[in-house]
Short mmCIF file of C-alpha atoms and ligand atoms in Angstrom, two decimals:
data_model
loop_
_atom_site.label_atom_id
_atom_site.label_comp_id
_atom_site.label_asym_id
_atom_site.label_seq_id
_atom_site.Cartn_x
_atom_site.Cartn_y
_atom_site.Cartn_z
CA MET A 1 87.62 112.72 110.85
CA GLN A 2 89.47 113.25 107.57
CA THR A 3 93.23 113.51 108.19
CA LYS A 4 95.76 114.52 105.52
CA SER A 5 99.41 115.45 105.74
CA LEU A 6 100.73 118.67 104.21
CA TRP A 7 103.66 116.69 102.80
CA THR A 8 101.69 113.88 101.18
CA GLU A 9 99.12 116.26 99.67
CA SER A 10 101.60 118.67 98.09
CA VAL A 11 103.68 116.16 96.11
CA PRO A 12 102.46 113.59 93.50
CA GLN A 13 102.03 109.96 94.53
CA THR A 14 104.64 107.36 93.55
CA GLU A 15 103.84 104.32 91.42
CA PHE A 16 106.64 101.79 91.75
CA SER A 17 105.71 98.19 90.98
CA ALA A 18 105.60 95.39 93.55
CA LEU A 19 108.32 92.75 93.77
CA THR A 20 106.95 89.61 92.14
CA ASN A 21 110.01 87.47 91.53
CA TYR A 22 113.60 86.93 92.67
CA PHE A 23 116.43 89.47 92.88
CA ASP A 24 120.04 89.45 94.01
CA VAL A 25 121.64 92.68 95.24
CA ASP A 26 124.49 93.83 97.46
CA VAL A 27 122.16 95.49 99.97
CA ALA A 28 118.41 94.95 100.45
CA ILE A 29 116.76 97.81 102.33
CA VAL A 30 113.39 97.19 103.95
CA GLY A 31 111.58 100.53 104.29
CA GLY A 32 111.51 103.43 101.84
CA GLY A 33 111.56 106.36 104.25
CA ILE A 34 114.33 108.81 105.04
CA THR A 35 116.68 106.11 106.40
CA GLY A 36 116.16 103.62 103.59
CA LEU A 37 116.37 106.08 100.71
CA THR A 38 119.39 107.92 102.15
CA ALA A 39 121.22 104.64 102.82
CA ALA A 40 120.43 103.49 99.27
CA ILE A 41 121.93 106.59 97.70
CA LEU A 42 125.02 106.62 99.94
CA LEU A 43 125.68 102.93 99.24
CA GLN A 44 125.11 103.42 95.53
CA ARG A 45 127.70 106.18 95.52
CA ALA A 46 130.15 103.58 96.89
CA GLY A 47 129.33 101.22 94.01
CA LYS A 48 126.79 98.97 95.74
CA HIS A 49 123.78 97.48 93.94
CA VAL A 50 120.73 98.23 96.09
CA ALA A 51 117.02 97.48 96.32
CA VAL A 52 114.57 99.44 98.50
CA ILE A 53 111.35 97.64 99.34
CA ASP A 54 108.37 99.33 100.98
CA ASN A 55 105.27 97.81 102.51
CA ALA A 56 103.12 100.58 100.97
CA GLN A 57 104.51 103.66 99.18
CA ILE A 58 107.95 105.19 99.67
CA ALA A 59 108.24 108.43 101.67
CA LYS A 60 104.68 107.94 102.81
CA GLY A 61 105.13 105.93 105.99
CA GLU A 62 106.26 107.89 109.03
CA SER A 63 108.54 110.01 106.81
CA GLY A 64 105.43 111.53 105.20
CA TYR A 65 103.89 112.34 108.60
CA THR A 66 106.68 114.34 110.19
CA THR A 67 107.07 118.07 110.78
CA ALA A 68 110.61 117.81 109.38
CA HIS A 69 112.58 119.69 112.03
CA LEU A 70 116.29 119.20 111.18
CA THR A 71 117.96 119.74 114.49
CA GLN A 72 120.64 119.03 117.04
CA VAL A 73 118.13 119.57 119.86
CA LEU A 74 117.34 116.40 121.81
CA ASP A 75 113.96 115.42 123.24
CA ASN A 76 115.53 114.39 126.50
CA ARG A 77 118.03 117.26 126.71
CA TYR A 78 121.82 117.47 126.68
CA HIS A 79 122.21 118.03 130.41
CA GLN A 80 120.47 114.66 130.93
CA LEU A 81 122.63 113.03 128.26
CA ILE A 82 125.83 114.35 129.88
CA SER A 83 124.68 112.99 133.21
CA ASP A 84 123.85 109.55 131.70
CA PHE A 85 126.62 109.13 129.11
CA GLY A 86 129.30 111.67 130.01
CA GLU A 87 130.42 114.80 128.23
CA ASP A 88 132.54 113.13 125.52
CA GLN A 89 129.69 110.90 124.34
CA ALA A 90 127.21 113.80 124.48
CA ARG A 91 129.58 115.82 122.30
CA LEU A 92 129.61 112.96 119.77
CA VAL A 93 125.79 113.02 119.68
CA ALA A 94 125.78 116.77 118.96
CA ALA A 95 128.45 116.34 116.25
CA SER A 96 126.66 113.39 114.63
CA LYS A 97 123.37 115.31 114.45
CA ARG A 98 125.23 118.25 112.91
CA ALA A 99 126.74 115.86 110.35
CA ALA A 100 123.27 114.52 109.47
CA ILE A 101 121.93 118.04 108.78
CA ASP A 102 125.04 118.76 106.70
CA CYS A 103 124.52 115.49 104.77
CA ILE A 104 120.97 116.55 103.82
CA GLU A 105 122.27 119.93 102.70
CA ALA A 106 125.06 118.32 100.65
CA LEU A 107 122.74 115.82 98.92
CA THR A 108 120.29 118.65 98.19
CA ALA A 109 123.10 120.62 96.54
CA ASP A 110 124.63 117.63 94.69
CA TYR A 111 121.34 116.60 93.08
CA ARG A 112 119.91 120.14 92.85
CA ILE A 113 116.86 119.08 94.82
CA ALA A 114 114.12 121.71 95.02
CA CYS A 115 112.92 120.92 98.52
CA GLY A 116 113.18 124.35 100.15
CA PHE A 117 116.12 123.34 102.35
CA GLU A 118 117.17 126.31 104.44
CA HIS A 119 119.10 127.07 107.59
CA VAL A 120 116.93 128.44 110.37
CA PRO A 121 117.55 129.00 114.09
CA GLY A 122 115.91 126.77 116.67
CA PHE A 123 114.24 128.14 119.82
CA LEU A 124 113.64 126.04 122.91
CA TYR A 125 111.43 128.20 125.10
CA SER A 126 109.36 128.16 128.23
CA GLU A 127 105.99 129.78 128.91
CA ASN A 128 106.25 128.84 132.58
CA ASP A 129 108.80 129.16 135.35
CA THR A 130 111.35 126.65 134.11
CA ALA A 131 114.03 129.25 133.53
CA GLY A 132 116.51 127.29 135.64
CA ASP A 133 116.12 124.24 133.41
CA LEU A 134 116.77 126.25 130.28
CA ALA A 135 119.88 127.87 131.78
CA GLN A 136 121.15 124.38 132.63
CA GLU A 137 120.42 123.19 129.09
CA ALA A 138 122.09 126.22 127.49
CA GLU A 139 125.20 125.50 129.56
CA ALA A 140 125.11 121.81 128.50
CA MET A 141 124.79 122.81 124.83
CA GLY A 142 127.89 124.95 125.25
CA LYS A 143 129.76 121.97 126.68
CA VAL A 144 128.88 119.81 123.65
CA LYS A 145 129.91 122.60 121.24
CA ILE A 146 126.47 123.56 119.97
CA SER A 147 126.25 127.24 119.05
CA ALA A 148 123.47 128.39 121.39
CA GLU A 149 122.55 131.42 123.47
CA LEU A 150 120.18 131.99 126.39
CA LEU A 151 117.65 134.76 125.62
CA PRO A 152 115.08 136.52 127.80
CA ALA A 153 112.28 135.46 125.40
CA ALA A 154 111.56 133.66 122.13
CA PRO A 155 110.58 135.70 119.04
CA LEU A 156 106.95 134.57 119.25
CA PRO A 157 103.69 136.55 119.30
CA PHE A 158 102.94 135.60 122.92
CA LYS A 159 104.69 135.95 126.25
CA THR A 160 107.54 133.54 126.96
CA LYS A 161 109.69 133.44 130.10
CA GLN A 162 113.04 132.45 128.63
CA ALA A 163 114.47 130.78 125.53
CA ILE A 164 117.58 129.20 124.06
CA ARG A 165 118.42 130.15 120.48
CA ILE A 166 120.27 127.36 118.68
CA ASP A 167 122.01 128.50 115.51
CA ASN A 168 122.16 126.88 112.12
CA GLN A 169 119.41 124.25 112.31
CA GLY A 170 117.41 123.34 109.20
CA GLN A 171 114.05 122.71 107.56
CA PHE A 172 112.84 121.35 104.22
CA HIS A 173 109.95 119.66 102.44
CA PRO A 174 110.65 116.02 103.32
CA ARG A 175 108.82 114.34 100.45
CA GLN A 176 110.25 116.62 97.77
CA TYR A 177 113.67 115.65 99.11
CA MET A 178 113.01 111.91 99.43
CA LEU A 179 111.31 111.53 96.05
CA ALA A 180 114.26 113.26 94.37
CA LEU A 181 116.59 110.75 96.09
CA ALA A 182 114.36 107.92 94.83
CA ALA A 183 114.55 109.21 91.23
CA GLU A 184 118.33 109.30 91.52
CA ILE A 185 118.46 105.74 92.90
CA VAL A 186 116.45 104.43 89.95
CA ARG A 187 118.45 106.50 87.46
CA LYS A 188 121.60 104.73 88.68
CA ASP A 189 120.07 101.23 88.27
CA GLY A 190 118.91 100.76 91.84
CA HIS A 191 115.55 99.07 92.42
CA ILE A 192 112.52 100.36 94.29
CA PHE A 193 109.52 98.15 94.99
CA GLU A 194 106.29 99.28 96.63
CA HIS A 195 103.30 97.38 98.07
CA THR A 196 105.66 94.54 98.98
CA ARG A 197 105.48 93.17 102.49
CA VAL A 198 108.44 91.53 104.18
CA THR A 199 107.54 88.24 105.85
CA HIS A 200 110.90 86.83 106.96
CA VAL A 201 114.54 87.86 107.14
CA GLU A 202 117.27 85.24 107.36
CA ASP A 203 120.82 86.23 108.16
CA GLY A 204 123.46 84.37 106.17
CA THR A 205 125.89 84.43 103.28
CA PRO A 206 123.93 85.59 101.44
CA CYS A 207 121.00 86.84 103.51
CA ARG A 208 117.54 85.93 102.28
CA VAL A 209 114.58 88.29 102.62
CA GLU A 210 111.17 86.78 101.97
CA PHE A 211 108.33 88.95 100.74
CA ASP A 212 104.68 88.19 100.12
CA ARG A 213 105.28 87.61 96.40
CA GLY A 214 109.02 87.03 95.94
CA HIS A 215 112.38 87.10 97.66
CA ILE A 216 115.74 88.85 97.55
CA THR A 217 119.19 87.55 98.34
CA ALA A 218 121.71 90.13 99.52
CA ARG A 219 125.12 90.44 101.16
CA HIS A 220 123.61 92.84 103.70
CA VAL A 221 120.09 93.75 104.84
CA ILE A 222 118.99 97.02 106.42
CA ILE A 223 115.71 97.09 108.33
CA ALA A 224 114.70 100.75 108.03
CA ALA A 225 110.99 100.37 108.65
CA ASN A 226 110.75 102.72 111.67
CA VAL A 227 110.64 99.63 113.92
CA PRO A 228 112.25 96.19 113.58
CA VAL A 229 109.68 94.23 111.57
CA THR A 230 110.46 90.74 112.68
CA ASN A 231 109.88 89.31 116.14
CA TRP A 232 113.12 90.42 117.69
CA LEU A 233 111.94 90.51 121.26
CA PHE A 234 115.02 92.10 122.76
CA LEU A 235 114.93 95.26 120.66
CA ASN A 236 111.17 95.58 121.03
CA THR A 237 111.46 95.81 124.82
CA LYS A 238 113.87 98.73 124.38
CA ILE A 239 111.53 100.89 122.28
CA SER A 240 108.03 102.29 122.85
CA ALA A 241 105.57 103.65 120.31
CA TYR A 242 103.76 106.95 120.78
CA ARG A 243 101.23 108.76 118.58
CA THR A 244 101.87 112.43 117.96
CA TYR A 245 99.55 114.93 116.25
CA ALA A 246 100.18 117.84 113.89
CA LEU A 247 98.16 120.44 112.02
CA GLY A 248 98.90 122.87 109.21
CA ALA A 249 97.00 126.19 109.43
CA LYS A 250 96.97 129.28 107.22
CA LEU A 251 99.12 131.86 109.00
CA ARG A 252 97.73 135.40 108.82
CA THR A 253 100.51 137.23 110.69
CA PRO A 254 104.02 136.15 109.65
CA LEU A 255 106.31 134.43 112.13
CA GLN A 256 110.12 134.52 112.21
CA PRO A 257 111.19 131.35 110.34
CA GLY A 258 112.61 128.88 112.81
CA LEU A 259 112.08 125.64 114.66
CA TYR A 260 110.31 126.06 118.01
CA TRP A 261 109.74 123.75 120.96
CA ASP A 262 108.14 124.61 124.29
CA THR A 263 108.87 122.85 127.59
CA ALA A 264 105.30 121.66 128.30
CA ASP A 265 104.67 117.95 128.93
CA PRO A 266 103.79 116.74 126.33
CA TYR A 267 105.48 119.57 124.51
CA HIS A 268 104.49 121.53 121.37
CA TYR A 269 106.74 121.76 118.33
CA ILE A 270 106.29 124.44 115.71
CA ARG A 271 107.64 125.64 112.38
CA THR A 272 106.36 127.36 109.24
CA TYR A 273 106.24 126.31 105.60
CA ARG A 274 105.80 128.64 102.62
CA ASP A 275 103.45 126.97 100.16
CA PRO A 276 103.71 128.38 96.60
CA SER A 277 99.93 128.63 96.22
CA GLU A 278 98.56 128.73 99.78
CA GLY A 279 101.12 131.11 101.33
CA ASP A 280 102.54 130.70 104.85
CA ILE A 281 101.40 127.59 106.71
CA LEU A 282 101.91 127.29 110.47
CA ILE A 283 102.74 123.74 111.53
CA VAL A 284 102.07 122.84 115.17
CA GLY A 285 102.59 119.40 116.68
CA GLY A 286 102.07 117.82 120.09
CA GLU A 287 99.51 115.95 122.26
CA ASP A 288 101.67 112.78 122.28
CA HIS A 289 100.41 109.65 124.02
CA LYS A 290 101.36 106.00 124.02
CA THR A 291 99.97 104.23 120.95
CA GLY A 292 96.80 102.24 121.54
CA THR A 293 95.96 103.84 124.88
CA LYS A 294 93.46 106.49 123.77
CA GLU A 295 90.27 105.82 121.80
CA ASP A 296 89.03 109.41 121.46
CA THR A 297 92.00 110.72 119.49
CA VAL A 298 89.83 113.38 117.81
CA THR A 299 90.24 115.36 121.05
CA CYS A 300 94.03 115.40 120.50
CA PHE A 301 93.51 117.35 117.26
CA GLU A 302 90.91 119.56 118.94
CA LYS A 303 93.27 120.45 121.80
CA LEU A 304 96.08 121.14 119.35
CA GLU A 305 93.88 123.49 117.34
CA LEU A 306 92.74 125.28 120.50
CA TYR A 307 96.40 125.76 121.46
CA ALA A 308 97.30 127.04 117.96
CA ARG A 309 94.38 129.52 117.86
CA ALA A 310 95.17 130.81 121.36
CA HIS A 311 98.83 131.46 120.49
CA PHE A 312 98.93 132.43 116.78
CA ASP A 313 96.90 134.43 114.26
CA ILE A 314 95.68 131.62 112.01
CA GLY A 315 92.79 131.06 109.62
CA ALA A 316 91.56 127.78 108.16
CA VAL A 317 93.25 124.50 109.06
CA PRO A 318 93.49 122.46 105.84
CA TYR A 319 95.83 119.77 107.23
CA TYR A 320 95.68 117.41 110.19
CA TRP A 321 97.99 114.42 110.45
CA SER A 322 99.44 112.05 112.98
CA GLY A 323 102.68 110.11 113.15
CA GLN A 324 104.33 107.38 115.19
CA ILE A 325 107.28 108.26 117.43
CA ILE A 326 109.56 105.44 118.53
CA LYS A 327 111.14 106.22 121.91
CA PRO A 328 114.32 104.42 122.93
CA LEU A 329 114.99 103.59 126.59
CA ASP A 330 118.04 105.82 127.00
CA GLY A 331 117.07 108.62 124.61
CA LEU A 332 119.39 107.66 121.73
CA PRO A 333 118.51 105.62 118.62
CA TYR A 334 119.60 102.02 118.13
CA ILE A 335 121.68 101.85 114.95
CA GLY A 336 123.86 98.92 113.96
CA LEU A 337 123.89 95.14 113.63
CA ASN A 338 120.83 93.44 115.01
CA SER A 339 121.56 91.15 117.96
CA LEU A 340 122.88 87.71 116.90
CA SER A 341 123.20 88.96 113.31
CA LYS A 342 126.25 89.23 111.10
CA HIS A 343 124.71 91.00 108.11
CA VAL A 344 121.31 92.33 109.21
CA TYR A 345 121.26 95.93 110.44
CA VAL A 346 118.59 97.95 112.19
CA SER A 347 117.98 101.64 112.71
CA THR A 348 115.18 102.68 115.04
CA GLY A 349 114.26 104.74 118.10
CA TYR A 350 114.53 108.24 116.64
CA ASN A 351 112.65 109.77 119.58
CA GLY A 352 110.79 112.40 117.57
CA ASN A 353 113.84 113.46 115.54
CA GLY A 354 113.12 111.18 112.58
CA MET A 355 114.53 113.26 109.73
CA THR A 356 117.82 114.01 111.50
CA PHE A 357 118.38 110.67 113.24
CA GLY A 358 117.05 108.80 110.16
CA THR A 359 119.72 110.43 108.02
CA LEU A 360 122.31 109.69 110.68
CA GLY A 361 121.19 106.03 110.72
CA ALA A 362 121.74 105.82 106.96
CA MET A 363 125.20 107.39 107.24
CA LEU A 364 126.30 105.11 110.06
CA LEU A 365 124.96 101.90 108.49
CA THR A 366 126.68 102.82 105.21
CA ASP A 367 129.98 103.12 107.11
CA LEU A 368 129.42 99.76 108.83
CA ILE A 369 128.55 97.95 105.60
CA LEU A 370 131.53 99.46 103.80
CA GLU A 371 133.71 98.58 106.82
CA ARG A 372 134.76 102.20 107.22
CA PRO A 373 135.76 103.36 110.69
CA SER A 374 133.01 105.28 112.51
CA GLU A 375 133.43 107.20 115.74
CA TRP A 376 129.65 106.91 116.33
CA ALA A 377 129.28 103.14 115.95
CA ALA A 378 129.86 102.20 119.60
CA LEU A 379 127.69 105.04 120.90
CA TYR A 380 124.59 104.06 118.90
CA THR A 381 125.12 100.28 118.78
CA ALA A 382 121.72 98.54 118.60
CA THR A 383 122.63 95.85 121.14
CA ARG A 384 123.50 98.25 123.97
CA LEU A 385 121.70 98.38 127.28
CA HIS A 386 122.77 101.43 129.22
CA PRO A 387 121.70 100.55 132.78
CA LEU A 388 121.94 104.06 134.25
CA ALA A 389 119.84 105.69 131.57
CA SER A 390 117.52 102.75 130.83
CA ILE A 391 116.28 100.92 133.89
CA GLY A 392 113.65 103.45 135.03
CA ASN A 393 112.25 103.81 131.52
CA PHE A 394 112.35 100.04 130.96
CA ILE A 395 110.06 99.50 133.94
CA ALA A 396 107.80 102.44 133.07
CA GLU A 397 107.40 101.51 129.39
CA ASN A 398 107.00 97.75 129.78
CA LYS A 399 104.96 97.45 132.97
CA ASP A 400 101.63 97.63 131.08
CA VAL A 401 102.53 95.09 128.38
CA PRO A 402 101.41 91.99 130.35
CA LEU A 403 98.21 93.82 131.22
CA HIS A 404 97.47 94.42 127.53
CA MET A 405 98.43 90.85 126.57
CA ILE A 406 96.51 89.06 129.30
CA GLY A 407 94.29 91.53 131.16
CA ASP A 408 92.73 93.01 128.01
CA ARG A 409 91.72 89.51 126.87
CA LEU A 410 89.79 88.96 130.07
CA ALA A 411 88.20 92.41 130.17
CA HIS A 412 84.63 92.99 128.99
CA GLY A 413 84.15 94.18 125.42
CA ASP A 414 83.27 97.83 124.71
CA VAL A 415 79.79 96.69 123.66
CA GLN A 416 77.65 93.58 124.18
CA THR A 417 76.32 93.21 120.64
CA THR A 418 77.27 94.50 117.20
CA ASP A 419 74.06 96.52 116.83
CA GLU A 420 75.53 98.97 119.36
CA ILE A 421 78.29 99.86 116.86
CA GLN A 422 77.48 103.01 114.87
CA PRO A 423 78.65 103.69 111.27
CA ASN A 424 82.35 104.71 111.12
CA GLU A 425 82.89 103.29 114.61
CA GLY A 426 85.08 100.45 115.88
CA LYS A 427 84.44 98.56 119.12
CA LEU A 428 85.83 95.52 120.91
CA ILE A 429 83.31 92.80 121.48
CA SER A 430 83.64 89.41 123.22
CA VAL A 431 82.52 86.46 121.11
CA GLU A 432 82.68 83.00 122.76
CA GLY A 433 85.52 84.18 125.00
CA HIS A 434 87.53 85.73 122.16
CA LYS A 435 88.10 89.45 121.66
CA VAL A 436 86.91 90.70 118.28
CA ALA A 437 87.77 94.06 116.69
CA ALA A 438 84.51 95.02 114.98
CA TYR A 439 84.16 98.04 112.68
CA ARG A 440 81.01 99.26 110.96
CA ASP A 441 81.71 101.23 107.77
CA ALA A 442 79.77 104.28 106.50
CA GLU A 443 77.45 102.04 104.47
CA GLY A 444 76.60 99.97 107.54
CA SER A 445 78.59 96.81 106.73
CA LEU A 446 80.40 95.16 109.63
CA HIS A 447 84.08 94.14 109.35
CA ALA A 448 85.22 91.80 112.11
CA CYS A 449 88.76 90.59 112.90
CA SER A 450 90.43 88.91 115.81
CA ALA A 451 91.57 91.68 118.18
CA VAL A 452 94.73 89.70 118.94
CA CYS A 453 97.79 91.45 117.52
CA PRO A 454 99.78 89.02 115.34
CA HIS A 455 103.07 90.37 116.70
CA MET A 456 103.01 88.99 120.22
CA GLY A 457 99.37 88.72 121.18
CA GLY A 458 98.42 92.14 122.58
CA ILE A 459 94.81 93.27 122.23
CA VAL A 460 94.34 96.13 119.76
CA HIS A 461 92.29 99.22 120.60
CA TRP A 462 90.26 101.61 118.42
CA ASN A 463 91.73 104.98 117.33
CA SER A 464 88.76 107.20 116.39
CA ALA A 465 90.54 110.04 114.52
CA GLU A 466 92.46 107.71 112.23
CA SER A 467 89.92 104.84 112.13
CA SER A 468 92.58 102.29 112.95
CA TRP A 469 93.22 99.46 115.38
CA ASP A 470 96.35 100.21 117.44
CA CYS A 471 98.26 97.81 119.66
CA PRO A 472 99.39 99.27 123.01
CA CYS A 473 102.19 96.69 123.47
CA HIS A 474 104.70 97.67 120.78
CA GLY A 475 102.70 100.01 118.53
CA SER A 476 101.59 97.82 115.59
CA ARG A 477 98.68 99.41 113.74
CA PHE A 478 96.00 98.08 111.42
CA THR A 479 93.32 99.64 109.22
CA ALA A 480 89.69 99.49 110.29
CA GLN A 481 89.40 96.32 108.18
CA GLY A 482 92.49 94.77 109.85
CA LYS A 483 95.23 95.36 107.25
CA MET A 484 98.65 95.94 108.86
CA THR A 485 100.05 99.47 108.36
CA ASN A 486 102.72 99.77 111.10
CA GLY A 487 105.05 97.08 112.43
CA PRO A 488 106.52 95.34 114.27
CA ALA A 489 103.65 93.02 113.19
CA VAL A 490 104.15 91.74 109.64
CA SER A 491 100.69 90.30 109.04
CA ASP A 492 97.06 91.44 109.19
CA LEU A 493 94.49 90.90 111.92
CA LYS A 494 92.76 87.58 111.25
CA PRO A 495 89.25 87.99 109.77
CA VAL A 496 86.50 86.32 111.81
CA SER A 497 82.81 86.02 111.26
CA VAL A 498 80.39 87.48 113.80
CA PRO A 499 76.65 86.91 113.52
CA GLU A 500 74.72 90.19 113.39
CA PRO A 501 71.43 90.63 115.28
CA ALA A 502 68.56 91.09 112.85
CA ALA A 503 68.07 94.74 113.93
CA ALA A 504 71.63 95.69 112.96
CA ARG A 505 71.33 94.10 109.52
FE1 FES B 1 103.70 93.68 119.92
FE2 FES B 1 101.12 94.08 119.30
S1 FES B 1 102.81 95.21 118.69
S2 FES B 1 101.97 92.60 120.64
#
């Protein structure tokens, strides 16, 4: 199916050149999404010379495939956080998320960015009998100083059992915001490179970052690529990749502006966007599943649309998109120095709150690089392992990895021969004991690659809605022809040649 994001369609494409030679800067930032661009501008304000380098186009990785809820609400709830981390730490989380929303508002005002930033309330609501849970969460929000109130229902056009209204959250057009930051970075002599793939990062004095066609030396390096893009095993066992789905539909009956989340599992998340030419657009997200574990992902969009039509008065659906959520073991992102590093920083594990936690990551890493005191540094440190909050999730999220690395290699292919593969379809096939990811394009040509993920050897699986090969181990993704689009892998699937039966040719 044809997928397109509301955010990438409504703003012009960027055209920054690729890095082709050598550069020396104070801070090299790998990844031109919300974290990378915000860090670049904050560091520039402190007098640092920066370069942002993106594998593809800036603001068009995961930051272009968000629903852009700016919020203090947590996916795994404040009452859980208080129980795992204690009330003082939970209060710091709430305050740091507030500071991130305020930072976006301040940058929007400072640079007069026309991105539709506005304060809206958030509503966490239940359609079922989970009223007790919401009362508990409302009480926890009070303890961490979030302005919130328990209501008998959410202001939605269908019946809800109970809701929490959270005041003073935010929403904006993420790409209008990020591209304005990028223009400012360049205007102040910062560098932005696109279509430049990192291949190696070496910590040192200076650090050296190798790219496919050049390199950069820098006093500090920030890896802001949604996931750590080198083979740092330890961090990769603490994060898990999930696909999430969103649609943008023409809204016929207006809805109170706000951010909405239900308590279903997986849950739905909702907001509106006023498009200057198309009018009100309803954005609905949900249907999350672990990356690489579902082939028929078209049904995820179908279910989402069924849900949206059953609950709201909508017309045509011009936008469908999907994004990658990185879940941390204990519910909080990992932000800080990478393990065993002195000058290489990471920021990952935003748990579905990419715009808010991404901004927070940029703020915190700026403080660390400038050696400014930060009351959040210890809380979010990337090297932490919080046993109480992590052990159950560690087992649950990693138990299938050996199966995908070893078991999937031994399993039968999806088909016996390539002539069983239809146009626009990808299938795994066994060739002389090796797993091959074979895709037949619309014209009938076959594209075959090794199905072995270059990150750590998982076997990739077909994703039908997005025509991609997705790895279930740590979430690396590749185009139908094998080109890497999502790390932690940093190289493509290896092309192989597969003989075609005469009938298929
Ligand atoms: Fe780690 Fe594929 S992403 S093995």
